[in-house]
Amino acid sequence: MRKLNLGIIGAGRIAYVHARSITYNIPHAEIKIIADPYMTDEAKKWIAEFNIQTISKDYKDVINDPEVDAVLVCSSTNTHAQCTREAAIAGKHVFCEKPIDLDIREIKKTIDVVEKSGVKFQVGFNRRFDHNFMALREAVAKKRIGELHLVKITSRDPSPPPLDYVKVSGGLFMDMTIHDFDMVRYLTGSEVDEIFAYGNVLVDNAIGSAGDIDTAIISMKMKNGAMAVIDNSRKAAYGYDQRGEVFGSLGMMVTGNDTPHTGTFWGEEGVVAQKPLYFFLERYREAFSHEMIEFVHAVAEGRPVPVGGIDGLNSVILAAAAAESLKQGKSITVSY
């Protein structure tokens, strides 16, 4: 496999995660350049640690670099679609963090540009590469549970995000549940036909004042006849709660949370186990690495990416449908 030159747009938290994975886990890829108009001293430290030689404040320097084979779009959500389109037109393969955009029309426009450019385009739904969810998918795909009837996903954060972030996030469904929508599609191998969303403000009234909710339950009917339920909360007192269940005609498979270790203390006052790993950077560290490995292999070997533009589009369509269901207080038939 030839060595790939990569460029990163954005130097925030998720850029660090990918840069670390590439530097330490992918010997046949190298980060040549990184750009961010708001480059911090903290970012400069890890950029130096990972031996990234070129730093810029202009994202176009990444796109226009003739030595860059592929671009990682890790900037703010409102820049994803534009950066992706420009990179694709320049002939660069693209890995774009979710969501591609909050506007469905912009996503469709981006997919059209990517397809016409003929480049690889992968969307960052890292949970598909998590060992627990992969085990659930395998149980469904190999019919270990028989015919799939029900999917249940629990996704709860340890604490709500800053209010400034909530205001620009696109809302709970677009920011948080979007991963779970993709997971429902991944586990069932089917699209959603009908969706009903309940939601409330039970964690922080300031989130409600910003026009969002912090707690939700979403029920779905799939086109293949299965049904799915997602429950979300912006705050679980015990930590980052990520669990899944698939149930079918021959049985079920359930996955729990990852913990720092599996030791359990037994004493007079009770039994004490470890809390879940704190947040998504810890919980999904290996998944982030695996998704980047798959992207590099897809580019280098000319094979299809595992998570494409349609996956990015349909998850946003579901988020918009859930928001409409919440607004109208009724079930919504999903239109693709």
Short mmCIF file of C-alpha atoms in Angstrom, two decimals:
data_model
loop_
_atom_site.label_atom_id
_atom_site.label_comp_id
_atom_site.label_asym_id
_atom_site.label_seq_id
_atom_site.Cartn_x
_atom_site.Cartn_y
_atom_site.Cartn_z
CA MET A 1 0.00 0.00 0.00
CA ARG A 2 1.41 3.39 -0.99
CA LYS A 3 1.79 6.03 1.69
CA LEU A 4 -0.98 8.64 1.65
CA ASN A 5 -0.52 12.32 2.37
CA LEU A 6 -3.39 13.73 4.39
CA GLY A 7 -4.45 17.27 5.20
CA ILE A 8 -6.72 18.29 8.07
CA ILE A 9 -9.10 21.25 8.13
CA GLY A 10 -9.75 22.22 11.74
CA ALA A 11 -7.54 21.80 14.79
CA GLY A 12 -10.06 21.18 17.55
CA ARG A 13 -10.84 18.16 19.70
CA ILE A 14 -11.91 15.80 16.92
CA ALA A 15 -8.95 16.78 14.73
CA TYR A 16 -6.67 15.80 17.59
CA VAL A 17 -8.37 12.40 17.89
CA HIS A 18 -7.86 11.64 14.19
CA ALA A 19 -4.33 13.04 14.10
CA ARG A 20 -3.37 10.83 17.02
CA SER A 21 -4.85 7.73 15.38
CA ILE A 22 -3.07 8.41 12.11
CA THR A 23 0.27 9.15 13.76
CA TYR A 24 0.36 6.10 16.02
CA ASN A 25 -1.84 3.52 14.29
CA ILE A 26 -1.60 4.06 10.53
CA PRO A 27 2.01 3.82 9.32
CA HIS A 28 1.01 4.08 5.65
CA ALA A 29 -0.54 7.55 6.09
CA GLU A 30 1.04 10.85 7.06
CA ILE A 31 -0.45 14.23 7.94
CA LYS A 32 1.27 16.82 5.76
CA ILE A 33 -0.65 19.98 6.64
CA ILE A 34 -3.29 21.25 9.07
CA ALA A 35 -5.26 24.50 8.89
CA ASP A 36 -7.44 26.39 11.33
CA PRO A 37 -8.11 30.15 11.45
CA TYR A 38 -8.25 29.99 15.26
CA MET A 39 -5.11 27.97 15.95
CA THR A 40 -4.59 27.73 19.72
CA ASP A 41 -1.38 27.22 21.67
CA GLU A 42 -2.76 23.88 22.85
CA ALA A 43 -3.30 22.78 19.26
CA LYS A 44 0.21 23.85 18.30
CA LYS A 45 1.60 21.59 21.03
CA TRP A 46 -0.05 18.40 19.73
CA ILE A 47 0.65 19.38 16.14
CA ALA A 48 4.34 19.51 17.05
CA GLU A 49 4.03 16.21 18.97
CA PHE A 50 2.63 14.52 15.87
CA ASN A 51 5.34 16.06 13.70
CA ILE A 52 2.96 17.85 11.34
CA GLN A 53 5.27 20.15 9.43
CA THR A 54 2.94 22.71 7.86
CA ILE A 55 0.43 24.87 9.74
CA SER A 56 -1.90 27.39 8.12
CA LYS A 57 -4.83 29.61 9.05
CA ASP A 58 -6.36 29.21 5.58
CA TYR A 59 -8.19 25.95 4.83
CA LYS A 60 -7.62 26.49 1.11
CA ASP A 61 -3.93 25.77 1.66
CA VAL A 62 -4.94 22.19 2.54
CA ILE A 63 -7.18 21.82 -0.49
CA ASN A 64 -4.70 23.37 -2.93
CA ASP A 65 -1.64 21.46 -1.72
CA PRO A 66 -0.65 19.26 -4.71
CA GLU A 67 0.88 16.63 -2.44
CA VAL A 68 -2.29 16.06 -0.39
CA ASP A 69 -4.23 12.94 -1.44
CA ALA A 70 -7.13 13.23 0.99
CA VAL A 71 -8.66 15.88 3.24
CA LEU A 72 -10.16 15.39 6.69
CA VAL A 73 -12.89 17.98 7.35
CA CYS A 74 -12.88 18.43 11.13
CA SER A 75 -13.95 22.08 11.28
CA SER A 76 -17.20 23.58 12.59
CA THR A 77 -20.44 22.11 11.22
CA ASN A 78 -21.34 25.20 9.19
CA THR A 79 -18.16 24.74 7.10
CA HIS A 80 -18.40 20.98 6.41
CA ALA A 81 -20.34 21.08 3.14
CA GLN A 82 -18.36 23.91 1.57
CA CYS A 83 -14.98 22.43 2.49
CA THR A 84 -16.06 19.02 1.24
CA ARG A 85 -17.22 20.37 -2.11
CA GLU A 86 -14.08 22.41 -2.66
CA ALA A 87 -11.85 19.47 -1.76
CA ALA A 88 -13.76 17.13 -4.07
CA ILE A 89 -13.58 19.58 -6.98
CA ALA A 90 -9.81 19.76 -6.38
CA GLY A 91 -9.67 15.99 -6.76
CA LYS A 92 -9.06 15.22 -3.08
CA HIS A 93 -10.70 12.30 -1.34
CA VAL A 94 -12.70 13.48 1.69
CA PHE A 95 -13.44 12.28 5.20
CA CYS A 96 -16.06 14.59 6.71
CA GLU A 97 -17.21 14.64 10.31
CA LYS A 98 -20.95 14.47 10.93
CA PRO A 99 -23.19 16.13 10.03
CA ILE A 100 -22.33 17.09 6.45
CA ASP A 101 -24.65 20.06 7.01
CA LEU A 102 -27.82 20.92 8.91
CA ASP A 103 -29.61 21.76 5.64
CA ILE A 104 -30.78 18.76 3.63
CA ARG A 105 -30.49 20.72 0.37
CA GLU A 106 -26.84 21.50 1.09
CA ILE A 107 -26.13 17.84 1.79
CA LYS A 108 -27.70 16.73 -1.49
CA LYS A 109 -25.71 19.39 -3.34
CA THR A 110 -22.52 18.16 -1.67
CA ILE A 111 -23.20 14.51 -2.53
CA ASP A 112 -23.84 15.51 -6.15
CA VAL A 113 -20.50 17.36 -6.33
CA VAL A 114 -18.64 14.45 -4.75
CA GLU A 115 -20.17 11.92 -7.12
CA LYS A 116 -19.35 14.03 -10.18
CA SER A 117 -15.77 14.49 -8.93
CA GLY A 118 -15.30 10.74 -8.58
CA VAL A 119 -13.51 10.92 -5.22
CA LYS A 120 -13.98 8.80 -2.11
CA PHE A 121 -16.27 10.38 0.48
CA GLN A 122 -16.67 8.98 3.99
CA VAL A 123 -18.82 10.43 6.77
CA GLY A 124 -17.68 10.22 10.39
CA PHE A 125 -20.14 7.89 12.07
CA ASN A 126 -17.53 6.26 14.28
CA ARG A 127 -19.93 4.09 16.29
CA ARG A 128 -20.26 1.68 13.36
CA PHE A 129 -16.66 0.71 14.16
CA ASP A 130 -17.22 0.15 17.88
CA HIS A 131 -16.68 -3.45 19.00
CA ASN A 132 -19.98 -3.63 20.88
CA PHE A 133 -22.19 -2.33 18.09
CA MET A 134 -20.31 -4.41 15.53
CA ALA A 135 -21.20 -7.49 17.62
CA LEU A 136 -24.87 -6.49 17.55
CA ARG A 137 -24.76 -6.00 13.78
CA GLU A 138 -23.10 -9.39 13.31
CA ALA A 139 -25.80 -11.07 15.41
CA VAL A 140 -28.44 -9.57 13.09
CA ALA A 141 -26.60 -10.14 9.81
CA LYS A 142 -25.78 -13.77 10.58
CA LYS A 143 -29.33 -14.47 11.82
CA ARG A 144 -28.10 -15.55 15.26
CA ILE A 145 -31.19 -13.88 16.73
CA GLY A 146 -33.39 -15.08 13.88
CA GLU A 147 -35.65 -12.52 12.21
CA LEU A 148 -35.08 -9.09 13.71
CA HIS A 149 -38.06 -7.67 15.60
CA LEU A 150 -36.79 -4.92 17.94
CA VAL A 151 -33.79 -2.63 18.37
CA LYS A 152 -33.22 -0.59 21.52
CA ILE A 153 -30.52 2.05 21.89
CA THR A 154 -29.68 4.02 25.01
CA SER A 155 -27.42 7.06 24.59
CA ARG A 156 -26.93 9.44 27.52
CA ASP A 157 -24.20 12.01 28.07
CA PRO A 158 -22.47 12.56 31.43
CA SER A 159 -23.29 16.29 31.36
CA PRO A 160 -24.91 18.77 28.98
CA PRO A 161 -22.75 20.78 26.58
CA PRO A 162 -22.11 24.52 27.08
CA LEU A 163 -25.12 26.69 26.29
CA ASP A 164 -23.24 28.49 23.50
CA TYR A 165 -22.79 25.12 21.81
CA VAL A 166 -26.44 24.16 22.30
CA LYS A 167 -27.50 27.31 20.45
CA VAL A 168 -25.57 26.37 17.29
CA SER A 169 -25.78 22.56 17.50
CA GLY A 170 -28.93 22.16 15.44
CA GLY A 171 -30.75 20.67 18.43
CA LEU A 172 -30.63 17.39 20.32
CA PHE A 173 -31.81 15.27 17.39
CA MET A 174 -29.29 16.75 14.95
CA ASP A 175 -26.36 16.87 17.35
CA MET A 176 -26.74 13.83 19.59
CA THR A 177 -29.44 11.49 18.30
CA ILE A 178 -28.00 11.61 14.78
CA HIS A 179 -25.47 8.94 15.84
CA ASP A 180 -28.31 6.76 17.11
CA PHE A 181 -30.33 7.24 13.94
CA ASP A 182 -27.35 6.00 11.97
CA MET A 183 -26.97 3.10 14.38
CA VAL A 184 -30.61 2.06 13.91
CA ARG A 185 -30.07 2.03 10.14
CA TYR A 186 -26.81 0.11 10.56
CA LEU A 187 -28.21 -2.53 12.92
CA THR A 188 -31.46 -3.14 11.03
CA GLY A 189 -30.06 -2.84 7.51
CA SER A 190 -33.20 -0.88 6.72
CA GLU A 191 -34.49 2.65 6.36
CA VAL A 192 -37.04 4.22 8.72
CA ASP A 193 -40.60 4.39 7.43
CA GLU A 194 -42.30 6.20 10.31
CA ILE A 195 -41.03 8.11 13.35
CA PHE A 196 -42.54 9.48 16.57
CA ALA A 197 -40.56 11.65 18.99
CA TYR A 198 -41.28 12.66 22.57
CA GLY A 199 -39.09 15.30 24.21
CA ASN A 200 -38.81 17.48 27.29
CA VAL A 201 -36.49 19.74 29.27
CA LEU A 202 -35.65 17.80 32.42
CA VAL A 203 -31.95 18.53 32.89
CA ASP A 204 -31.37 22.27 32.41
CA ASN A 205 -34.01 24.95 31.89
CA ALA A 206 -31.46 27.07 30.05
CA ILE A 207 -31.47 24.48 27.27
CA GLY A 208 -35.21 24.94 26.97
CA SER A 209 -34.77 28.72 26.88
CA ALA A 210 -32.38 28.20 23.96
CA GLY A 211 -35.16 26.41 22.10
CA ASP A 212 -33.97 22.85 22.57
CA ILE A 213 -34.78 19.76 24.65
CA ASP A 214 -32.43 17.63 26.73
CA THR A 215 -34.37 14.38 27.12
CA ALA A 216 -36.10 12.33 24.42
CA ILE A 217 -37.60 9.02 23.40
CA ILE A 218 -37.92 8.23 19.69
CA SER A 219 -39.84 5.26 18.29
CA MET A 220 -39.53 4.08 14.70
CA LYS A 221 -41.10 1.63 12.28
CA MET A 222 -38.58 0.28 9.78
CA LYS A 223 -39.31 -0.50 6.15
CA ASN A 224 -38.33 -4.13 6.75
CA GLY A 225 -40.98 -4.50 9.47
CA ALA A 226 -38.71 -4.22 12.51
CA MET A 227 -39.22 -1.55 15.18
CA ALA A 228 -36.70 0.56 17.06
CA VAL A 229 -36.56 2.76 20.15
CA ILE A 230 -33.93 5.35 21.13
CA ASP A 231 -33.71 7.08 24.48
CA ASN A 232 -31.48 10.13 25.01
CA SER A 233 -30.52 12.32 27.92
CA ARG A 234 -28.01 15.13 28.16
CA LYS A 235 -27.07 14.10 31.72
CA ALA A 236 -26.56 10.72 33.35
CA ALA A 237 -25.20 11.11 36.89
CA TYR A 238 -23.16 7.90 36.58
CA GLY A 239 -21.38 8.77 33.32
CA TYR A 240 -21.54 8.12 29.58
CA ASP A 241 -24.24 5.52 29.00
CA GLN A 242 -24.02 3.65 25.67
CA ARG A 243 -26.02 0.44 25.45
CA GLY A 244 -27.76 -1.53 22.73
CA GLU A 245 -30.07 -4.48 22.24
CA VAL A 246 -31.29 -6.47 19.24
CA PHE A 247 -34.18 -8.88 19.72
CA GLY A 248 -35.48 -11.43 17.25
CA SER A 249 -37.34 -14.66 16.72
CA LEU A 250 -34.49 -16.84 18.06
CA GLY A 251 -33.22 -14.69 20.88
CA MET A 252 -31.48 -11.42 21.63
CA MET A 253 -28.07 -9.83 22.11
CA VAL A 254 -27.39 -7.02 24.58
CA THR A 255 -24.26 -4.89 24.92
CA GLY A 256 -23.36 -2.84 27.97
CA ASN A 257 -21.01 -0.01 28.77
CA ASP A 258 -17.23 -0.18 28.62
CA THR A 259 -15.54 0.48 31.97
CA PRO A 260 -11.96 1.25 33.08
CA HIS A 261 -11.69 -2.35 34.29
CA THR A 262 -14.00 -5.29 34.96
CA GLY A 263 -13.20 -5.63 38.64
CA THR A 264 -16.08 -5.58 41.12
CA PHE A 265 -15.66 -4.98 44.84
CA TRP A 266 -17.83 -7.07 47.19
CA GLY A 267 -18.14 -5.92 50.81
CA GLU A 268 -20.49 -5.62 53.78
CA GLU A 269 -22.15 -2.49 52.44
CA GLY A 270 -22.78 -3.86 48.99
CA VAL A 271 -21.22 -4.53 45.60
CA VAL A 272 -19.37 -1.75 43.79
CA ALA A 273 -18.48 -1.79 40.09
CA GLN A 274 -16.73 0.75 37.88
CA LYS A 275 -18.70 3.56 36.26
CA PRO A 276 -18.74 3.76 32.44
CA LEU A 277 -15.83 5.41 30.67
CA TYR A 278 -16.33 9.15 31.07
CA PHE A 279 -17.23 10.44 27.59
CA PHE A 280 -17.09 9.73 23.88
CA LEU A 281 -13.36 10.35 23.46
CA GLU A 282 -12.60 7.57 25.94
CA ARG A 283 -15.49 5.27 25.06
CA TYR A 284 -14.98 5.35 21.30
CA ARG A 285 -11.21 5.81 21.06
CA GLU A 286 -10.70 2.52 19.21
CA ALA A 287 -13.73 3.16 16.99
CA PHE A 288 -12.28 6.50 15.88
CA SER A 289 -9.06 4.73 14.99
CA HIS A 290 -10.79 1.93 13.09
CA GLU A 291 -12.91 4.30 11.00
CA MET A 292 -9.80 6.20 9.93
CA ILE A 293 -8.00 2.97 9.06
CA GLU A 294 -10.95 1.99 6.86
CA PHE A 295 -10.93 5.37 5.12
CA VAL A 296 -7.21 5.17 4.36
CA HIS A 297 -7.59 1.63 3.01
CA ALA A 298 -10.54 2.68 0.84
CA VAL A 299 -8.51 5.48 -0.71
CA ALA A 300 -5.29 3.49 -1.12
CA GLU A 301 -6.92 0.33 -2.46
CA GLY A 302 -9.75 1.90 -4.46
CA ARG A 303 -12.50 0.11 -2.58
CA PRO A 304 -15.85 1.56 -1.41
CA VAL A 305 -15.97 3.53 1.83
CA PRO A 306 -17.96 1.85 4.63
CA VAL A 307 -20.03 4.95 5.47
CA GLY A 308 -20.97 7.20 2.56
CA GLY A 309 -22.83 10.38 1.72
CA ILE A 310 -26.26 8.73 1.71
CA ASP A 311 -25.65 7.60 5.29
CA GLY A 312 -24.90 11.20 6.21
CA LEU A 313 -27.97 12.45 4.36
CA ASN A 314 -30.51 9.95 5.69
CA SER A 315 -29.50 10.45 9.31
CA VAL A 316 -30.10 14.19 8.96
CA ILE A 317 -33.45 13.48 7.28
CA LEU A 318 -34.39 11.40 10.34
CA ALA A 319 -33.28 14.16 12.72
CA ALA A 320 -35.44 16.66 10.84
CA ALA A 321 -38.39 14.25 10.86
CA ALA A 322 -38.01 13.71 14.62
CA ALA A 323 -38.00 17.46 15.19
CA GLU A 324 -41.15 17.79 13.09
CA SER A 325 -42.82 14.96 15.01
CA LEU A 326 -41.99 16.67 18.30
CA LYS A 327 -43.36 19.95 17.00
CA GLN A 328 -46.61 18.45 15.69
CA GLY A 329 -47.06 15.88 18.44
CA LYS A 330 -47.75 13.10 16.00
CA SER A 331 -46.12 10.35 13.96
CA ILE A 332 -44.31 11.43 10.78
CA THR A 333 -43.88 9.36 7.63
CA VAL A 334 -40.26 9.84 6.59
CA SER A 335 -39.74 11.24 3.10
CA TYR A 336 -36.39 10.60 1.46
#
